[in-house]
PDB file of C-alpha atoms in Angstrom:
ATOM      1  CA  ARG A   1       0.000   0.000   0.000  1.00 77.00           C
ATOM      2  CA  GLY A   2       3.001   2.280  -0.018  1.00 81.00           C
ATOM      3  CA  TYR A   3       2.924   2.909   3.735  1.00 80.00           C
ATOM      4  CA  ASP A   4       6.117   4.182   5.312  1.00 80.00           C
ATOM      5  CA  ALA A   5       7.374   3.493   8.845  1.00 77.00           C
ATOM      6  CA  GLY A   6       5.337   6.376  10.270  1.00 77.00           C
ATOM      7  CA  ARG A   7       2.132   4.488   9.468  1.00 78.00           C
ATOM      8  CA  PHE A   8       3.058   1.918  12.132  1.00 75.00           C
ATOM      9  CA  SER A   9       3.702   4.305  15.000  1.00 75.00           C
ATOM     10  CA  PHE A  10       0.828   5.367  17.218  1.00 72.00           C
ATOM     11  CA  ASN A  11       2.830   8.515  17.956  1.00 75.00           C
ATOM     12  CA  VAL A  12       2.310   9.745  14.381  1.00 75.00           C
ATOM     13  CA  ALA A  13      -1.041  10.856  12.927  1.00 81.00           C
ATOM     14  CA  LYS A  14      -0.654   8.690   9.803  1.00 82.00           C
ATOM     15  CA  GLY A  15      -1.494   5.362  11.381  1.00 83.00           C
ATOM     16  CA  ARG A  16      -2.866   6.066  14.814  1.00 86.00           C
ATOM     17  CA  CYS A  17      -6.518   5.976  15.771  1.00 88.00           C
ATOM     18  CA  PRO A  18      -8.016   9.402  15.089  1.00 87.00           C
ATOM     19  CA  ALA A  19     -10.519   9.115  17.948  1.00 86.00           C
ATOM     20  CA  CYS A  20      -8.030   8.652  20.784  1.00 85.00           C
ATOM     21  CA  GLU A  21      -4.950   9.972  18.939  1.00 84.00           C
ATOM     22  CA  GLY A  22      -3.051   6.763  19.603  1.00 82.00           C
ATOM     23  CA  GLU A  23      -3.640   6.679  23.359  1.00 82.00           C
ATOM     24  CA  GLY A  24      -5.828   3.567  23.292  1.00 81.00           C
ATOM     25  CA  PHE A  25      -8.213   5.084  25.813  1.00 81.00           C
ATOM     26  CA  VAL A  26     -10.448   8.108  26.130  1.00 82.00           C
ATOM     27  CA  SER A  27     -11.410  10.307  29.046  1.00 78.00           C
ATOM     28  CA  VAL A  28     -15.018   9.996  30.119  1.00 76.00           C
ATOM     29  CA  GLU A  29     -16.359  13.060  31.897  1.00 74.00           C
ATOM     30  CA  LEU A  30     -18.695  12.259  34.792  1.00 69.00           C
ATOM     31  CA  LEU A  31     -20.953  14.729  36.559  1.00 68.00           C
ATOM     32  CA  PHE A  32     -19.893  15.476  40.141  1.00 69.00           C
ATOM     33  CA  MET A  33     -17.143  12.843  39.964  1.00 66.00           C
ATOM     34  CA  PRO A  34     -13.587  12.742  38.656  1.00 70.00           C
ATOM     35  CA  SER A  35     -13.113  11.777  35.018  1.00 69.00           C
ATOM     36  CA  VAL A  36     -12.316   8.149  34.272  1.00 74.00           C
ATOM     37  CA  TYR A  37     -10.524   6.484  31.381  1.00 75.00           C
ATOM     38  CA  ALA A  38     -12.069   3.794  29.227  1.00 79.00           C
ATOM     39  CA  PRO A  39     -10.839   1.851  26.186  1.00 81.00           C
ATOM     40  CA  CYS A  40     -11.313   3.797  22.987  1.00 84.00           C
ATOM     41  CA  PRO A  41     -14.635   2.755  21.362  1.00 85.00           C
ATOM     42  CA  THR A  42     -13.100   3.145  17.882  1.00 85.00           C
ATOM     43  CA  CYS A  43      -9.837   1.154  18.142  1.00 83.00           C
ATOM     44  CA  HIS A  44     -10.758  -0.845  21.295  1.00 79.00           C
ATOM     45  CA  GLY A  45      -7.399  -0.029  22.856  1.00 79.00           C
ATOM     46  CA  SER A  46      -5.246  -1.070  19.875  1.00 79.00           C
ATOM     47  CA  ARG A  47      -4.131   2.570  19.294  1.00 82.00           C
ATOM     48  CA  TYR A  48      -4.147   2.181  15.500  1.00 82.00           C
ATOM     49  CA  ALA A  49      -6.522   3.212  12.703  1.00 84.00           C
ATOM     50  CA  PRO A  50      -8.576   0.399  11.096  1.00 83.00           C
ATOM     51  CA  ASP A  51      -6.649   0.513   7.793  1.00 83.00           C
ATOM     52  CA  THR A  52      -3.363   0.141   9.694  1.00 81.00           C
ATOM     53  CA  LEU A  53      -4.714  -2.882  11.604  1.00 78.00           C
ATOM     54  CA  GLU A  54      -5.644  -4.623   8.349  1.00 80.00           C
ATOM     55  CA  LEU A  55      -1.971  -5.364   7.721  1.00 75.00           C
ATOM     56  CA  THR A  56      -0.074  -8.300   9.244  1.00 70.00           C
ATOM     57  CA  TRP A  57       3.556  -9.335   9.061  1.00 63.00           C
ATOM     58  CA  ASN A  58       4.350 -13.051   9.143  1.00 60.00           C
ATOM     59  CA  GLY A  59       1.202 -13.718  11.164  1.00 60.00           C
ATOM     60  CA  PRO A  60       0.889 -13.270  14.950  1.00 55.00           C
ATOM     61  CA  ARG A  61       3.700 -14.143  17.417  1.00 68.00           C
ATOM     62  CA  ASP A  62       2.754 -17.099  19.616  1.00 52.00           C
ATOM     63  CA  LEU A  63       4.427 -16.096  22.848  1.00 47.00           C
ATOM     64  CA  GLY A  64       1.414 -15.814  25.125  1.00 50.00           C
ATOM     65  CA  LEU A  65       1.135 -12.048  24.731  1.00 48.00           C
ATOM     66  CA  GLY A  66      -2.304 -11.901  23.142  1.00 51.00           C
ATOM     67  CA  TYR A  67      -4.043 -10.766  26.306  1.00 47.00           C
ATOM     68  CA  LEU A  68      -1.867  -7.682  26.858  1.00 50.00           C
ATOM     69  CA  ARG A  69      -3.656  -4.355  26.883  1.00 49.00           C
ATOM     70  CA  GLN A  70      -1.740  -2.305  29.461  1.00 48.00           C
ATOM     71  CA  PRO A  71       1.034   0.209  28.739  1.00 51.00           C
ATOM     72  CA  ALA A  72       4.590  -1.162  28.616  1.00 51.00           C
ATOM     73  CA  THR A  73       5.444   0.579  31.895  1.00 52.00           C
ATOM     74  CA  GLU A  74       2.968  -1.707  33.695  1.00 54.00           C
ATOM     75  CA  LEU A  75       4.226  -5.039  32.338  1.00 61.00           C
ATOM     76  CA  SER A  76       5.485  -7.770  34.634  1.00 62.00           C
ATOM     77  CA  GLY A  77       9.035  -9.004  34.222  1.00 64.00           C
ATOM     78  CA  GLY A  78       7.878 -12.115  32.355  1.00 63.00           C
ATOM     79  CA  GLU A  79       5.719 -10.086  29.974  1.00 63.00           C
ATOM     80  CA  ALA A  80       8.566  -7.692  29.224  1.00 67.00           C
ATOM     81  CA  GLN A  81      10.899 -10.636  28.554  1.00 68.00           C
ATOM     82  CA  ARG A  82       8.393 -12.168  26.138  1.00 68.00           C
ATOM     83  CA  ILE A  83       8.050  -8.870  24.258  1.00 67.00           C
ATOM     84  CA  LYS A  84      11.840  -8.671  23.944  1.00 71.00           C
ATOM     85  CA  LEU A  85      11.837 -12.282  22.761  1.00 72.00           C
ATOM     86  CA  ALA A  86       9.148 -11.510  20.155  1.00 67.00           C
ATOM     87  CA  THR A  87      11.289  -8.634  18.894  1.00 65.00           C
ATOM     88  CA  GLU A  88      14.283 -10.946  18.668  1.00 68.00           C
ATOM     89  CA  LEU A  89      12.299 -13.574  16.773  1.00 67.00           C
ATOM     90  CA  GLN A  90      11.301 -10.978  14.163  1.00 62.00           C
ATOM     91  CA  ARG A  91      14.971 -10.505  13.290  1.00 64.00           C
ATOM     92  CA  GLY A  92      15.274 -14.086  12.084  1.00 61.00           C
ATOM     93  CA  GLN A  93      16.716 -17.030  13.910  1.00 58.00           C
ATOM     94  CA  ARG A  94      20.455 -16.911  13.553  1.00 72.00           C
ATOM     95  CA  GLY A  95      22.346 -19.494  15.567  1.00 83.00           C
ATOM     96  CA  GLY A  96      25.083 -19.007  18.124  1.00 88.00           C
ATOM     97  CA  ARG A  97      23.164 -16.770  20.523  1.00 87.00           C
ATOM     98  CA  LEU A  98      22.549 -17.198  24.239  1.00 90.00           C
ATOM     99  CA  TYR A  99      19.113 -16.334  25.627  1.00 87.00           C
ATOM    100  CA  VAL A 100      18.818 -15.993  29.423  1.00 89.00           C
ATOM    101  CA  LEU A 101      15.239 -15.865  30.722  1.00 87.00           C
ATOM    102  CA  ASP A 102      13.931 -15.401  34.263  1.00 86.00           C
ATOM    103  CA  GLU A 103      10.664 -17.318  34.737  1.00 86.00           C
ATOM    104  CA  PRO A 104       9.189 -16.437  31.332  1.00 84.00           C
ATOM    105  CA  THR A 105       6.069 -18.554  31.942  1.00 83.00           C
ATOM    106  CA  THR A 106       4.932 -16.612  35.015  1.00 80.00           C
ATOM    107  CA  GLY A 107       1.254 -15.700  34.698  1.00 75.00           C
ATOM    108  CA  LEU A 108       0.694 -17.637  31.474  1.00 76.00           C
ATOM    109  CA  HIS A 109      -2.203 -19.955  30.760  1.00 76.00           C
ATOM    110  CA  PRO A 110      -0.961 -23.534  30.100  1.00 82.00           C
ATOM    111  CA  THR A 111      -1.861 -23.173  26.412  1.00 79.00           C
ATOM    112  CA  ASP A 112       0.332 -20.082  26.170  1.00 79.00           C
ATOM    113  CA  VAL A 113       3.151 -21.921  27.970  1.00 82.00           C
ATOM    114  CA  ASP A 114       3.012 -24.517  25.190  1.00 85.00           C
ATOM    115  CA  ARG A 115       3.189 -21.762  22.555  1.00 81.00           C
ATOM    116  CA  LEU A 116       6.150 -20.147  24.276  1.00 83.00           C
ATOM    117  CA  MET A 117       7.937 -23.504  24.487  1.00 86.00           C
ATOM    118  CA  LEU A 118       7.472 -24.076  20.755  1.00 84.00           C
ATOM    119  CA  GLN A 119       9.144 -20.732  20.075  1.00 81.00           C
ATOM    120  CA  LEU A 120      12.004 -21.525  22.455  1.00 85.00           C
ATOM    121  CA  ASN A 121      12.401 -24.920  20.763  1.00 85.00           C
ATOM    122  CA  GLY A 122      12.710 -23.067  17.480  1.00 81.00           C
ATOM    123  CA  LEU A 123      15.553 -20.984  18.908  1.00 84.00           C
ATOM    124  CA  VAL A 124      17.348 -24.123  20.086  1.00 88.00           C
ATOM    125  CA  ASP A 125      16.767 -25.924  16.792  1.00 88.00           C
ATOM    126  CA  ALA A 126      18.348 -22.938  15.029  1.00 85.00           C
ATOM    127  CA  GLY A 127      21.561 -23.449  17.024  1.00 90.00           C
ATOM    128  CA  ASN A 128      20.979 -21.070  19.926  1.00 89.00           C
ATOM    129  CA  ALA A 129      21.148 -21.824  23.662  1.00 92.00           C
ATOM    130  CA  VAL A 130      18.278 -21.016  26.039  1.00 92.00           C
ATOM    131  CA  VAL A 131      19.009 -20.862  29.767  1.00 94.00           C
ATOM    132  CA  MET A 132      16.189 -20.050  32.135  1.00 93.00           C
ATOM    133  CA  VAL A 133      15.177 -19.921  35.751  1.00 92.00           C
ATOM    134  CA  GLU A 134      11.841 -21.740  35.853  1.00 92.00           C
ATOM    135  CA  HIS A 135       9.476 -23.365  38.351  1.00 89.00           C
ATOM    136  CA  ASP A 136       6.844 -24.744  35.961  1.00 91.00           C
ATOM    137  CA  THR A 137       7.476 -28.498  36.147  1.00 92.00           C
ATOM    138  CA  ARG A 138       6.179 -29.031  32.607  1.00 91.00           C
ATOM    139  CA  VAL A 139       8.915 -26.758  31.346  1.00 92.00           C
ATOM    140  CA  VAL A 140      11.541 -28.318  33.619  1.00 94.00           C
ATOM    141  CA  ALA A 141      10.539 -31.805  32.403  1.00 93.00           C
ATOM    142  CA  GLY A 142      11.166 -30.681  28.829  1.00 90.00           C
ATOM    143  CA  ALA A 143      14.618 -29.218  29.448  1.00 92.00           C
ATOM    144  CA  ASP A 144      17.776 -30.789  28.066  1.00 93.00           C
ATOM    145  CA  HIS A 145      19.655 -30.133  31.314  1.00 96.00           C
ATOM    146  CA  VAL A 146      18.383 -29.187  34.784  1.00 96.00           C
ATOM    147  CA  ILE A 147      20.344 -27.574  37.621  1.00 96.00           C
ATOM    148  CA  ASP A 148      18.347 -28.045  40.825  1.00 95.00           C
ATOM    149  CA  VAL A 149      19.263 -25.357  43.360  1.00 93.00           C
ATOM    150  CA  GLY A 150      18.106 -25.529  46.947  1.00 87.00           C
ATOM    151  CA  PRO A 151      17.405 -27.154  49.235  1.00 84.00           C
ATOM    152  CA  GLY A 152      15.071 -24.294  50.160  1.00 80.00           C
ATOM    153  CA  ALA A 153      14.644 -20.593  49.431  1.00 79.00           C
ATOM    154  CA  GLY A 154      16.482 -17.540  50.712  1.00 82.00           C
ATOM    155  CA  SER A 155      19.083 -18.338  53.372  1.00 86.00           C
ATOM    156  CA  LEU A 156      18.119 -22.021  53.100  1.00 85.00           C
ATOM    157  CA  GLY A 157      19.035 -22.171  49.406  1.00 85.00           C
ATOM    158  CA  GLY A 158      21.938 -21.520  47.106  1.00 87.00           C
ATOM    159  CA  THR A 159      23.373 -25.030  46.947  1.00 92.00           C
ATOM    160  CA  VAL A 160      23.399 -27.101  43.771  1.00 94.00           C
ATOM    161  CA  VAL A 161      21.461 -30.185  44.883  1.00 94.00           C
ATOM    162  CA  THR A 162      21.865 -32.042  41.596  1.00 95.00           C
ATOM    163  CA  ALA A 163      22.247 -31.472  37.879  1.00 96.00           C
ATOM    164  CA  GLY A 164      21.592 -33.519  34.762  1.00 97.00           C
ATOM    165  CA  ARG A 165      18.833 -34.744  32.470  1.00 96.00           C
ATOM    166  CA  PRO A 166      15.333 -34.312  33.944  1.00 96.00           C
ATOM    167  CA  GLU A 167      14.975 -38.100  34.278  1.00 96.00           C
ATOM    168  CA  ALA A 168      18.139 -38.257  36.407  1.00 97.00           C
ATOM    169  CA  VAL A 169      17.177 -35.263  38.578  1.00 96.00           C
ATOM    170  CA  ALA A 170      13.780 -36.888  39.225  1.00 96.00           C
ATOM    171  CA  GLU A 171      15.521 -39.820  40.941  1.00 96.00           C
ATOM    172  CA  VAL A 172      17.648 -37.819  43.428  1.00 96.00           C
ATOM    173  CA  PRO A 173      16.267 -38.288  46.971  1.00 94.00           C
ATOM    174  CA  ALA A 174      17.737 -34.996  48.247  1.00 92.00           C
ATOM    175  CA  SER A 175      15.918 -32.972  45.579  1.00 93.00           C
ATOM    176  CA  ARG A 176      12.667 -31.314  46.591  1.00 91.00           C
ATOM    177  CA  THR A 177      11.943 -30.907  42.886  1.00 91.00           C
ATOM    178  CA  ALA A 178      12.274 -34.645  42.190  1.00 95.00           C
ATOM    179  CA  PRO A 179       8.770 -35.825  43.254  1.00 95.00           C
ATOM    180  CA  TYR A 180       7.051 -33.154  41.138  1.00 93.00           C
ATOM    181  CA  LEU A 181       9.367 -33.816  38.232  1.00 95.00           C
ATOM    182  CA  ARG A 182       8.710 -37.573  38.437  1.00 95.00           C
ATOM    183  CA  GLU A 183       4.976 -36.888  38.339  1.00 93.00           C
ATOM    184  CA  GLU A 184       5.358 -34.636  35.299  1.00 92.00           C
ATOM    185  CA  LEU A 185       7.595 -37.107  33.471  1.00 93.00           C
ATOM    186  CA  ALA A 186       5.103 -39.908  34.175  1.00 92.00           C
ATOM    187  CA  ALA A 187       2.401 -37.820  32.485  1.00 86.00           C
ATOM    188  CA  TYR A 188       4.491 -37.898  29.326  1.00 77.00           C
ATOM    189  CA  ALA A 189       5.039 -41.665  29.439  1.00 74.00           C
ATOM    190  CA  GLY A 190       3.707 -43.221  26.258  1.00 57.00           C
ATOM    191  CA  GLN A 191       3.254 -39.788  24.635  1.00 60.00           C
ATOM    192  CA  ALA A 192       5.499 -37.660  22.469  1.00 50.00           C
ATOM    193  CA  SER A 193       8.272 -36.036  24.456  1.00 49.00           C
ATOM    194  CA  PRO A 194       7.374 -32.759  26.223  1.00 49.00           C
ATOM    195  CA  PRO A 195       8.103 -29.444  24.562  1.00 51.00           C
ATOM    196  CA  SER A 196      11.726 -28.722  25.402  1.00 52.00           C
ATOM    197  CA  PRO A 197      14.016 -25.743  25.403  1.00 49.00           C
ATOM    198  CA  ALA A 198      17.705 -26.373  25.926  1.00 46.00           C
ATOM    199  CA  GLY A 199      17.401 -25.105  29.499  1.00 46.00           C
TER     200      GLY A 199
END
């Protein structure tokens, strides 16, 4: 359509919603009460004009971000990491990179965890390494290598209890993770292997 980069910025009049001027919300004046903000009835919070929203680029990114509506300054750490990851994935998957993630599944629905894991698998398959701190046992069960740190939290933690393949970690009596990991691995018995990053 001949659009330039300005069409895809909600800070520029070209592509932003004309009703809310790219804010995504409008002020609603109330009698005898302070004004409140509500999602823009024209763009429904997307910030863009309808003709801008008609365009897509390589389809949507399946990183469990579809529910986001708040400004970037209000994102949780996991949400911000997933947005950075989506940006990285748009650049193309070149190998030889190291991705370090801190609990990227926090707050995600299990379906979105599966989507995120597929994307992380793609990074690994392209020759990258993914290292993450994670407590979701489905994700831990799918890792190539697990480092179990404990035995507890805070001053009770900090020791490497065991390390190795998830199946080996699940058999270590001193590991508090082991019983949960065994349960998760048993759920995969007889099925295809769990979605795995190289974590």
